[in-house]
Amino acid sequence: PGHVNQHSHYDVALFWDPYCSNAGENGVTTVVNANCGFGIAPVRAADRERAMAMMETTEQIPVAHQRAALPWDWETFPQFLARLDAMPKGVNVATYLPLNLVLIWVMGIDAAKTRAPDAAELREIHALINAAMDAGAIGLSMSCMGADGNSHLDCDGSPMPTDVASHDTILAICR
């Protein structure tokens, strides 16, 4: 029993504070992470710095803190969930699969922001979603706020992939 924080970004903080202190001390027993399409998996080793920079600009978690806290002993989402499951924690954790990272994993950052996935990429996206759901993801997360007036800006000042994805692209991914 307790409160469920349905929209949190404790993805990184769990590695330095497994009790999610400000939440746990206030009666929260479950946190739901990787909201808005942001998180820390899936991320290839070559993309870690970019992923951390994205988290810094969107969720105000300094890259220096992320570097100090994250062991980065995973790349895939199932590997991350296994790591998270093995960690001692003072709260229950449920995690979405962050769609921005899935698009970057499959398409690369530039393509993810400038075009829709092709048929082969869409099949890979669906395979990643299925693997994540099988591993315990609670669903997909994304923000779809468009390019204008959006506060979820990437480290280069541009919108995130899901914010510039078309309605049809989002529907194709969710099918």
mmCIF file with all atom_site columns, C-alpha atoms in Angstrom:
data_model
loop_
_atom_site.group_PDB
_atom_site.id
_atom_site.type_symbol
_atom_site.label_atom_id
_atom_site.label_alt_id
_atom_site.label_comp_id
_atom_site.label_asym_id
_atom_site.label_entity_id
_atom_site.label_seq_id
_atom_site.pdbx_PDB_ins_code
_atom_site.Cartn_x
_atom_site.Cartn_y
_atom_site.Cartn_z
_atom_site.occupancy
_atom_site.B_iso_or_equiv
_atom_site.pdbx_formal_charge
_atom_site.auth_seq_id
_atom_site.auth_comp_id
_atom_site.auth_asym_id
_atom_site.auth_atom_id
_atom_site.pdbx_PDB_model_num
ATOM 1   C CA . PRO A 1 1   ? 0.000  0.000  0.000   1.00 0.00 ? 1   PRO A CA 1
ATOM 2   C CA . GLY A 1 2   ? 1.062  3.530  -0.642  1.00 0.00 ? 2   GLY A CA 1
ATOM 3   C CA . HIS A 1 3   ? 1.063  6.182  -3.309  1.00 0.00 ? 3   HIS A CA 1
ATOM 4   C CA . VAL A 1 4   ? 2.036  5.546  -6.918  1.00 0.00 ? 4   VAL A CA 1
ATOM 5   C CA . ASN A 1 5   ? 3.995  8.314  -8.647  1.00 0.00 ? 5   ASN A CA 1
ATOM 6   C CA . GLN A 1 6   ? 2.689  7.790  -12.162 1.00 0.00 ? 6   GLN A CA 1
ATOM 7   C CA . HIS A 1 7   ? 5.089  10.236 -13.781 1.00 0.00 ? 7   HIS A CA 1
ATOM 8   C CA . SER A 1 8   ? 8.609  10.216 -12.448 1.00 0.00 ? 8   SER A CA 1
ATOM 9   C CA . HIS A 1 9   ? 12.114 10.405 -13.845 1.00 0.00 ? 9   HIS A CA 1
ATOM 10  C CA . TYR A 1 10  ? 14.048 8.470  -11.223 1.00 0.00 ? 10  TYR A CA 1
ATOM 11  C CA . ASP A 1 11  ? 15.720 6.383  -13.961 1.00 0.00 ? 11  ASP A CA 1
ATOM 12  C CA . VAL A 1 12  ? 19.197 7.664  -13.054 1.00 0.00 ? 12  VAL A CA 1
ATOM 13  C CA . ALA A 1 13  ? 18.538 8.645  -9.439  1.00 0.00 ? 13  ALA A CA 1
ATOM 14  C CA . LEU A 1 14  ? 17.818 5.033  -8.497  1.00 0.00 ? 14  LEU A CA 1
ATOM 15  C CA . PHE A 1 15  ? 21.534 4.382  -8.919  1.00 0.00 ? 15  PHE A CA 1
ATOM 16  C CA . TRP A 1 16  ? 22.513 6.927  -6.244  1.00 0.00 ? 16  TRP A CA 1
ATOM 17  C CA . ASP A 1 17  ? 19.341 6.850  -4.150  1.00 0.00 ? 17  ASP A CA 1
ATOM 18  C CA . PRO A 1 18  ? 17.547 3.479  -4.368  1.00 0.00 ? 18  PRO A CA 1
ATOM 19  C CA . TYR A 1 19  ? 14.911 4.768  -1.934  1.00 0.00 ? 19  TYR A CA 1
ATOM 20  C CA . CYS A 1 20  ? 13.923 7.712  -4.162  1.00 0.00 ? 20  CYS A CA 1
ATOM 21  C CA . SER A 1 21  ? 14.085 9.653  -0.943  1.00 0.00 ? 21  SER A CA 1
ATOM 22  C CA . ASN A 1 22  ? 11.830 12.606 -1.653  1.00 0.00 ? 22  ASN A CA 1
ATOM 23  C CA . ALA A 1 23  ? 9.186  10.204 -2.957  1.00 0.00 ? 23  ALA A CA 1
ATOM 24  C CA . GLY A 1 24  ? 9.632  7.384  -0.454  1.00 0.00 ? 24  GLY A CA 1
ATOM 25  C CA . GLU A 1 25  ? 9.675  9.732  2.528   1.00 0.00 ? 25  GLU A CA 1
ATOM 26  C CA . ASN A 1 26  ? 6.311  11.086 1.414   1.00 0.00 ? 26  ASN A CA 1
ATOM 27  C CA . GLY A 1 27  ? 4.491  7.762  1.154   1.00 0.00 ? 27  GLY A CA 1
ATOM 28  C CA . VAL A 1 28  ? 5.282  6.839  -2.438  1.00 0.00 ? 28  VAL A CA 1
ATOM 29  C CA . THR A 1 29  ? 5.830  3.108  -2.699  1.00 0.00 ? 29  THR A CA 1
ATOM 30  C CA . THR A 1 30  ? 5.875  2.810  -6.515  1.00 0.00 ? 30  THR A CA 1
ATOM 31  C CA . VAL A 1 31  ? 7.520  5.025  -9.117  1.00 0.00 ? 31  VAL A CA 1
ATOM 32  C CA . VAL A 1 32  ? 6.826  4.871  -12.839 1.00 0.00 ? 32  VAL A CA 1
ATOM 33  C CA . ASN A 1 33  ? 9.926  5.785  -14.858 1.00 0.00 ? 33  ASN A CA 1
ATOM 34  C CA . ALA A 1 34  ? 10.928 6.601  -18.427 1.00 0.00 ? 34  ALA A CA 1
ATOM 35  C CA . ASN A 1 35  ? 8.040  8.937  -19.082 1.00 0.00 ? 35  ASN A CA 1
ATOM 36  C CA . CYS A 1 36  ? 7.867  11.361 -22.041 1.00 0.00 ? 36  CYS A CA 1
ATOM 37  C CA . GLY A 1 37  ? 9.965  9.057  -24.232 1.00 0.00 ? 37  GLY A CA 1
ATOM 38  C CA . PHE A 1 38  ? 13.118 9.597  -22.147 1.00 0.00 ? 38  PHE A CA 1
ATOM 39  C CA . GLY A 1 39  ? 15.130 7.063  -20.229 1.00 0.00 ? 39  GLY A CA 1
ATOM 40  C CA . ILE A 1 40  ? 18.413 5.190  -20.169 1.00 0.00 ? 40  ILE A CA 1
ATOM 41  C CA . ALA A 1 41  ? 17.647 2.098  -22.256 1.00 0.00 ? 41  ALA A CA 1
ATOM 42  C CA . PRO A 1 42  ? 17.956 0.957  -24.936 1.00 0.00 ? 42  PRO A CA 1
ATOM 43  C CA . VAL A 1 43  ? 21.228 2.806  -25.498 1.00 0.00 ? 43  VAL A CA 1
ATOM 44  C CA . ARG A 1 44  ? 24.269 1.527  -27.374 1.00 0.00 ? 44  ARG A CA 1
ATOM 45  C CA . ALA A 1 45  ? 27.645 2.307  -25.805 1.00 0.00 ? 45  ALA A CA 1
ATOM 46  C CA . ALA A 1 46  ? 28.387 4.765  -28.621 1.00 0.00 ? 46  ALA A CA 1
ATOM 47  C CA . ASP A 1 47  ? 25.184 6.717  -27.850 1.00 0.00 ? 47  ASP A CA 1
ATOM 48  C CA . ARG A 1 48  ? 25.500 7.021  -24.059 1.00 0.00 ? 48  ARG A CA 1
ATOM 49  C CA . GLU A 1 49  ? 26.815 10.580 -24.012 1.00 0.00 ? 49  GLU A CA 1
ATOM 50  C CA . ARG A 1 50  ? 24.003 11.730 -26.296 1.00 0.00 ? 50  ARG A CA 1
ATOM 51  C CA . ALA A 1 51  ? 21.391 9.934  -24.172 1.00 0.00 ? 51  ALA A CA 1
ATOM 52  C CA . MET A 1 52  ? 22.753 11.558 -21.026 1.00 0.00 ? 52  MET A CA 1
ATOM 53  C CA . ALA A 1 53  ? 22.749 14.973 -22.703 1.00 0.00 ? 53  ALA A CA 1
ATOM 54  C CA . MET A 1 54  ? 19.105 14.432 -23.671 1.00 0.00 ? 54  MET A CA 1
ATOM 55  C CA . MET A 1 55  ? 18.248 13.617 -20.041 1.00 0.00 ? 55  MET A CA 1
ATOM 56  C CA . GLU A 1 56  ? 20.124 16.695 -18.871 1.00 0.00 ? 56  GLU A CA 1
ATOM 57  C CA . THR A 1 57  ? 18.228 19.090 -21.113 1.00 0.00 ? 57  THR A CA 1
ATOM 58  C CA . THR A 1 58  ? 14.796 17.527 -20.621 1.00 0.00 ? 58  THR A CA 1
ATOM 59  C CA . GLU A 1 59  ? 14.894 16.322 -17.023 1.00 0.00 ? 59  GLU A CA 1
ATOM 60  C CA . GLN A 1 60  ? 17.641 18.551 -15.553 1.00 0.00 ? 60  GLN A CA 1
ATOM 61  C CA . ILE A 1 61  ? 19.835 15.622 -14.468 1.00 0.00 ? 61  ILE A CA 1
ATOM 62  C CA . PRO A 1 62  ? 23.403 16.867 -14.984 1.00 0.00 ? 62  PRO A CA 1
ATOM 63  C CA . VAL A 1 63  ? 25.551 14.666 -17.206 1.00 0.00 ? 63  VAL A CA 1
ATOM 64  C CA . ALA A 1 64  ? 28.264 14.682 -14.536 1.00 0.00 ? 64  ALA A CA 1
ATOM 65  C CA . HIS A 1 65  ? 25.828 13.111 -12.052 1.00 0.00 ? 65  HIS A CA 1
ATOM 66  C CA . GLN A 1 66  ? 24.753 10.553 -14.628 1.00 0.00 ? 66  GLN A CA 1
ATOM 67  C CA . ARG A 1 67  ? 28.332 9.616  -15.447 1.00 0.00 ? 67  ARG A CA 1
ATOM 68  C CA . ALA A 1 68  ? 29.092 9.169  -11.745 1.00 0.00 ? 68  ALA A CA 1
ATOM 69  C CA . ALA A 1 69  ? 25.973 7.075  -11.041 1.00 0.00 ? 69  ALA A CA 1
ATOM 70  C CA . LEU A 1 70  ? 25.322 4.892  -14.054 1.00 0.00 ? 70  LEU A CA 1
ATOM 71  C CA . PRO A 1 71  ? 27.280 1.641  -14.371 1.00 0.00 ? 71  PRO A CA 1
ATOM 72  C CA . TRP A 1 72  ? 26.134 1.267  -17.999 1.00 0.00 ? 72  TRP A CA 1
ATOM 73  C CA . ASP A 1 73  ? 26.352 -2.513 -17.809 1.00 0.00 ? 73  ASP A CA 1
ATOM 74  C CA . TRP A 1 74  ? 23.423 -2.844 -20.236 1.00 0.00 ? 74  TRP A CA 1
ATOM 75  C CA . GLU A 1 75  ? 22.538 -1.765 -23.736 1.00 0.00 ? 75  GLU A CA 1
ATOM 76  C CA . THR A 1 76  ? 19.133 -3.312 -24.437 1.00 0.00 ? 76  THR A CA 1
ATOM 77  C CA . PHE A 1 77  ? 15.948 -2.637 -22.532 1.00 0.00 ? 77  PHE A CA 1
ATOM 78  C CA . PRO A 1 78  ? 15.650 -6.236 -21.261 1.00 0.00 ? 78  PRO A CA 1
ATOM 79  C CA . GLN A 1 79  ? 19.247 -6.029 -19.985 1.00 0.00 ? 79  GLN A CA 1
ATOM 80  C CA . PHE A 1 80  ? 18.401 -2.771 -18.210 1.00 0.00 ? 80  PHE A CA 1
ATOM 81  C CA . LEU A 1 81  ? 15.310 -4.264 -16.570 1.00 0.00 ? 81  LEU A CA 1
ATOM 82  C CA . ALA A 1 82  ? 17.366 -7.261 -15.404 1.00 0.00 ? 82  ALA A CA 1
ATOM 83  C CA . ARG A 1 83  ? 19.912 -4.847 -13.885 1.00 0.00 ? 83  ARG A CA 1
ATOM 84  C CA . LEU A 1 84  ? 17.154 -2.846 -12.245 1.00 0.00 ? 84  LEU A CA 1
ATOM 85  C CA . ASP A 1 85  ? 15.496 -6.000 -10.922 1.00 0.00 ? 85  ASP A CA 1
ATOM 86  C CA . ALA A 1 86  ? 18.767 -7.160 -9.332  1.00 0.00 ? 86  ALA A CA 1
ATOM 87  C CA . MET A 1 87  ? 19.336 -3.842 -7.525  1.00 0.00 ? 87  MET A CA 1
ATOM 88  C CA . PRO A 1 88  ? 18.180 -3.445 -3.932  1.00 0.00 ? 88  PRO A CA 1
ATOM 89  C CA . LYS A 1 89  ? 15.511 -0.736 -3.915  1.00 0.00 ? 89  LYS A CA 1
ATOM 90  C CA . GLY A 1 90  ? 13.313 0.912  -1.334  1.00 0.00 ? 90  GLY A CA 1
ATOM 91  C CA . VAL A 1 91  ? 10.424 1.463  -3.763  1.00 0.00 ? 91  VAL A CA 1
ATOM 92  C CA . ASN A 1 92  ? 8.703  -0.548 -6.445  1.00 0.00 ? 92  ASN A CA 1
ATOM 93  C CA . VAL A 1 93  ? 9.687  0.494  -9.957  1.00 0.00 ? 93  VAL A CA 1
ATOM 94  C CA . ALA A 1 94  ? 7.662  0.213  -13.153 1.00 0.00 ? 94  ALA A CA 1
ATOM 95  C CA . THR A 1 95  ? 9.259  1.375  -16.365 1.00 0.00 ? 95  THR A CA 1
ATOM 96  C CA . TYR A 1 96  ? 8.019  2.408  -19.779 1.00 0.00 ? 96  TYR A CA 1
ATOM 97  C CA . LEU A 1 97  ? 10.008 1.769  -22.938 1.00 0.00 ? 97  LEU A CA 1
ATOM 98  C CA . PRO A 1 98  ? 11.095 5.278  -24.037 1.00 0.00 ? 98  PRO A CA 1
ATOM 99  C CA . LEU A 1 99  ? 10.274 5.635  -27.732 1.00 0.00 ? 99  LEU A CA 1
ATOM 100 C CA . ASN A 1 100 ? 12.859 8.353  -28.423 1.00 0.00 ? 100 ASN A CA 1
ATOM 101 C CA . LEU A 1 101 ? 15.624 5.902  -27.529 1.00 0.00 ? 101 LEU A CA 1
ATOM 102 C CA . VAL A 1 102 ? 14.042 3.132  -29.596 1.00 0.00 ? 102 VAL A CA 1
ATOM 103 C CA . LEU A 1 103 ? 13.949 5.404  -32.668 1.00 0.00 ? 103 LEU A CA 1
ATOM 104 C CA . ILE A 1 104 ? 17.568 6.430  -32.123 1.00 0.00 ? 104 ILE A CA 1
ATOM 105 C CA . TRP A 1 105 ? 18.605 2.781  -31.620 1.00 0.00 ? 105 TRP A CA 1
ATOM 106 C CA . VAL A 1 106 ? 17.019 1.749  -34.926 1.00 0.00 ? 106 VAL A CA 1
ATOM 107 C CA . MET A 1 107 ? 17.444 4.829  -37.118 1.00 0.00 ? 107 MET A CA 1
ATOM 108 C CA . GLY A 1 108 ? 20.175 6.979  -35.605 1.00 0.00 ? 108 GLY A CA 1
ATOM 109 C CA . ILE A 1 109 ? 19.551 10.434 -34.194 1.00 0.00 ? 109 ILE A CA 1
ATOM 110 C CA . ASP A 1 110 ? 19.496 12.383 -37.472 1.00 0.00 ? 110 ASP A CA 1
ATOM 111 C CA . ALA A 1 111 ? 17.164 10.016 -39.323 1.00 0.00 ? 111 ALA A CA 1
ATOM 112 C CA . ALA A 1 112 ? 14.882 9.681  -36.292 1.00 0.00 ? 112 ALA A CA 1
ATOM 113 C CA . LYS A 1 113 ? 14.325 13.440 -36.382 1.00 0.00 ? 113 LYS A CA 1
ATOM 114 C CA . THR A 1 114 ? 13.916 13.873 -40.124 1.00 0.00 ? 114 THR A CA 1
ATOM 115 C CA . ARG A 1 115 ? 11.937 10.954 -41.559 1.00 0.00 ? 115 ARG A CA 1
ATOM 116 C CA . ALA A 1 116 ? 9.584  8.100  -40.818 1.00 0.00 ? 116 ALA A CA 1
ATOM 117 C CA . PRO A 1 117 ? 11.005 4.620  -40.315 1.00 0.00 ? 117 PRO A CA 1
ATOM 118 C CA . ASP A 1 118 ? 11.017 2.464  -43.427 1.00 0.00 ? 118 ASP A CA 1
ATOM 119 C CA . ALA A 1 119 ? 9.426  -1.010 -43.447 1.00 0.00 ? 119 ALA A CA 1
ATOM 120 C CA . ALA A 1 120 ? 12.560 -2.804 -42.204 1.00 0.00 ? 120 ALA A CA 1
ATOM 121 C CA . GLU A 1 121 ? 13.086 -0.229 -39.446 1.00 0.00 ? 121 GLU A CA 1
ATOM 122 C CA . LEU A 1 122 ? 9.451  -0.494 -38.418 1.00 0.00 ? 122 LEU A CA 1
ATOM 123 C CA . ARG A 1 123 ? 9.832  -4.277 -38.084 1.00 0.00 ? 123 ARG A CA 1
ATOM 124 C CA . GLU A 1 124 ? 12.897 -3.728 -35.875 1.00 0.00 ? 124 GLU A CA 1
ATOM 125 C CA . ILE A 1 125 ? 11.020 -1.161 -33.776 1.00 0.00 ? 125 ILE A CA 1
ATOM 126 C CA . HIS A 1 126 ? 8.180  -3.645 -33.289 1.00 0.00 ? 126 HIS A CA 1
ATOM 127 C CA . ALA A 1 127 ? 10.667 -6.391 -32.328 1.00 0.00 ? 127 ALA A CA 1
ATOM 128 C CA . LEU A 1 128 ? 12.236 -4.074 -29.718 1.00 0.00 ? 128 LEU A CA 1
ATOM 129 C CA . ILE A 1 129 ? 8.812  -3.190 -28.342 1.00 0.00 ? 129 ILE A CA 1
ATOM 130 C CA . ASN A 1 130 ? 7.829  -6.860 -28.109 1.00 0.00 ? 130 ASN A CA 1
ATOM 131 C CA . ALA A 1 131 ? 11.110 -7.802 -26.403 1.00 0.00 ? 131 ALA A CA 1
ATOM 132 C CA . ALA A 1 132 ? 10.705 -4.936 -23.924 1.00 0.00 ? 132 ALA A CA 1
ATOM 133 C CA . MET A 1 133 ? 7.114  -5.883 -23.141 1.00 0.00 ? 133 MET A CA 1
ATOM 134 C CA . ASP A 1 134 ? 8.117  -9.524 -22.685 1.00 0.00 ? 134 ASP A CA 1
ATOM 135 C CA . ALA A 1 135 ? 10.851 -8.376 -20.273 1.00 0.00 ? 135 ALA A CA 1
ATOM 136 C CA . GLY A 1 136 ? 8.436  -6.307 -18.196 1.00 0.00 ? 136 GLY A CA 1
ATOM 137 C CA . ALA A 1 137 ? 7.996  -2.860 -19.760 1.00 0.00 ? 137 ALA A CA 1
ATOM 138 C CA . ILE A 1 138 ? 4.616  -1.405 -18.848 1.00 0.00 ? 138 ILE A CA 1
ATOM 139 C CA . GLY A 1 139 ? 4.157  0.171  -22.277 1.00 0.00 ? 139 GLY A CA 1
ATOM 140 C CA . LEU A 1 140 ? 5.645  2.843  -24.522 1.00 0.00 ? 140 LEU A CA 1
ATOM 141 C CA . SER A 1 141 ? 6.262  6.434  -23.530 1.00 0.00 ? 141 SER A CA 1
ATOM 142 C CA . MET A 1 142 ? 6.545  9.416  -25.818 1.00 0.00 ? 142 MET A CA 1
ATOM 143 C CA . SER A 1 143 ? 5.744  13.068 -26.028 1.00 0.00 ? 143 SER A CA 1
ATOM 144 C CA . CYS A 1 144 ? 4.093  14.284 -29.208 1.00 0.00 ? 144 CYS A CA 1
ATOM 145 C CA . MET A 1 145 ? 4.047  18.014 -28.660 1.00 0.00 ? 145 MET A CA 1
ATOM 146 C CA . GLY A 1 146 ? 5.273  19.080 -32.084 1.00 0.00 ? 146 GLY A CA 1
ATOM 147 C CA . ALA A 1 147 ? 8.193  21.340 -32.873 1.00 0.00 ? 147 ALA A CA 1
ATOM 148 C CA . ASP A 1 148 ? 6.685  24.715 -31.917 1.00 0.00 ? 148 ASP A CA 1
ATOM 149 C CA . GLY A 1 149 ? 6.481  25.801 -28.292 1.00 0.00 ? 149 GLY A CA 1
ATOM 150 C CA . ASN A 1 150 ? 7.825  22.478 -27.059 1.00 0.00 ? 150 ASN A CA 1
ATOM 151 C CA . SER A 1 151 ? 9.779  22.453 -23.802 1.00 0.00 ? 151 SER A CA 1
ATOM 152 C CA . HIS A 1 152 ? 11.292 19.001 -24.486 1.00 0.00 ? 152 HIS A CA 1
ATOM 153 C CA . LEU A 1 153 ? 14.248 20.176 -26.498 1.00 0.00 ? 153 LEU A CA 1
ATOM 154 C CA . ASP A 1 154 ? 17.279 18.064 -27.270 1.00 0.00 ? 154 ASP A CA 1
ATOM 155 C CA . CYS A 1 155 ? 20.784 19.120 -26.282 1.00 0.00 ? 155 CYS A CA 1
ATOM 156 C CA . ASP A 1 156 ? 21.207 20.800 -29.682 1.00 0.00 ? 156 ASP A CA 1
ATOM 157 C CA . GLY A 1 157 ? 17.992 22.826 -29.242 1.00 0.00 ? 157 GLY A CA 1
ATOM 158 C CA . SER A 1 158 ? 15.959 20.748 -31.691 1.00 0.00 ? 158 SER A CA 1
ATOM 159 C CA . PRO A 1 159 ? 12.781 18.819 -30.827 1.00 0.00 ? 159 PRO A CA 1
ATOM 160 C CA . MET A 1 160 ? 12.940 15.152 -29.855 1.00 0.00 ? 160 MET A CA 1
ATOM 161 C CA . PRO A 1 161 ? 12.207 12.435 -32.431 1.00 0.00 ? 161 PRO A CA 1
ATOM 162 C CA . THR A 1 162 ? 8.727  11.651 -31.092 1.00 0.00 ? 162 THR A CA 1
ATOM 163 C CA . ASP A 1 163 ? 7.817  15.337 -31.078 1.00 0.00 ? 163 ASP A CA 1
ATOM 164 C CA . VAL A 1 164 ? 8.416  15.620 -34.806 1.00 0.00 ? 164 VAL A CA 1
ATOM 165 C CA . ALA A 1 165 ? 7.069  12.191 -35.765 1.00 0.00 ? 165 ALA A CA 1
ATOM 166 C CA . SER A 1 166 ? 3.871  12.319 -37.775 1.00 0.00 ? 166 SER A CA 1
ATOM 167 C CA . HIS A 1 167 ? 0.585  11.027 -36.454 1.00 0.00 ? 167 HIS A CA 1
ATOM 168 C CA . ASP A 1 168 ? 0.739  8.226  -39.036 1.00 0.00 ? 168 ASP A CA 1
ATOM 169 C CA . THR A 1 169 ? 4.242  7.218  -37.892 1.00 0.00 ? 169 THR A CA 1
ATOM 170 C CA . ILE A 1 170 ? 3.131  7.038  -34.268 1.00 0.00 ? 170 ILE A CA 1
ATOM 171 C CA . LEU A 1 171 ? 0.100  4.957  -35.237 1.00 0.00 ? 171 LEU A CA 1
ATOM 172 C CA . ALA A 1 172 ? 2.262  2.598  -37.321 1.00 0.00 ? 172 ALA A CA 1
ATOM 173 C CA . ILE A 1 173 ? 4.623  2.125  -34.366 1.00 0.00 ? 173 ILE A CA 1
ATOM 174 C CA . CYS A 1 174 ? 1.760  1.512  -31.943 1.00 0.00 ? 174 CYS A CA 1
ATOM 175 C CA . ARG A 1 175 ? 0.101  -1.031 -34.214 1.00 0.00 ? 175 ARG A CA 1
#
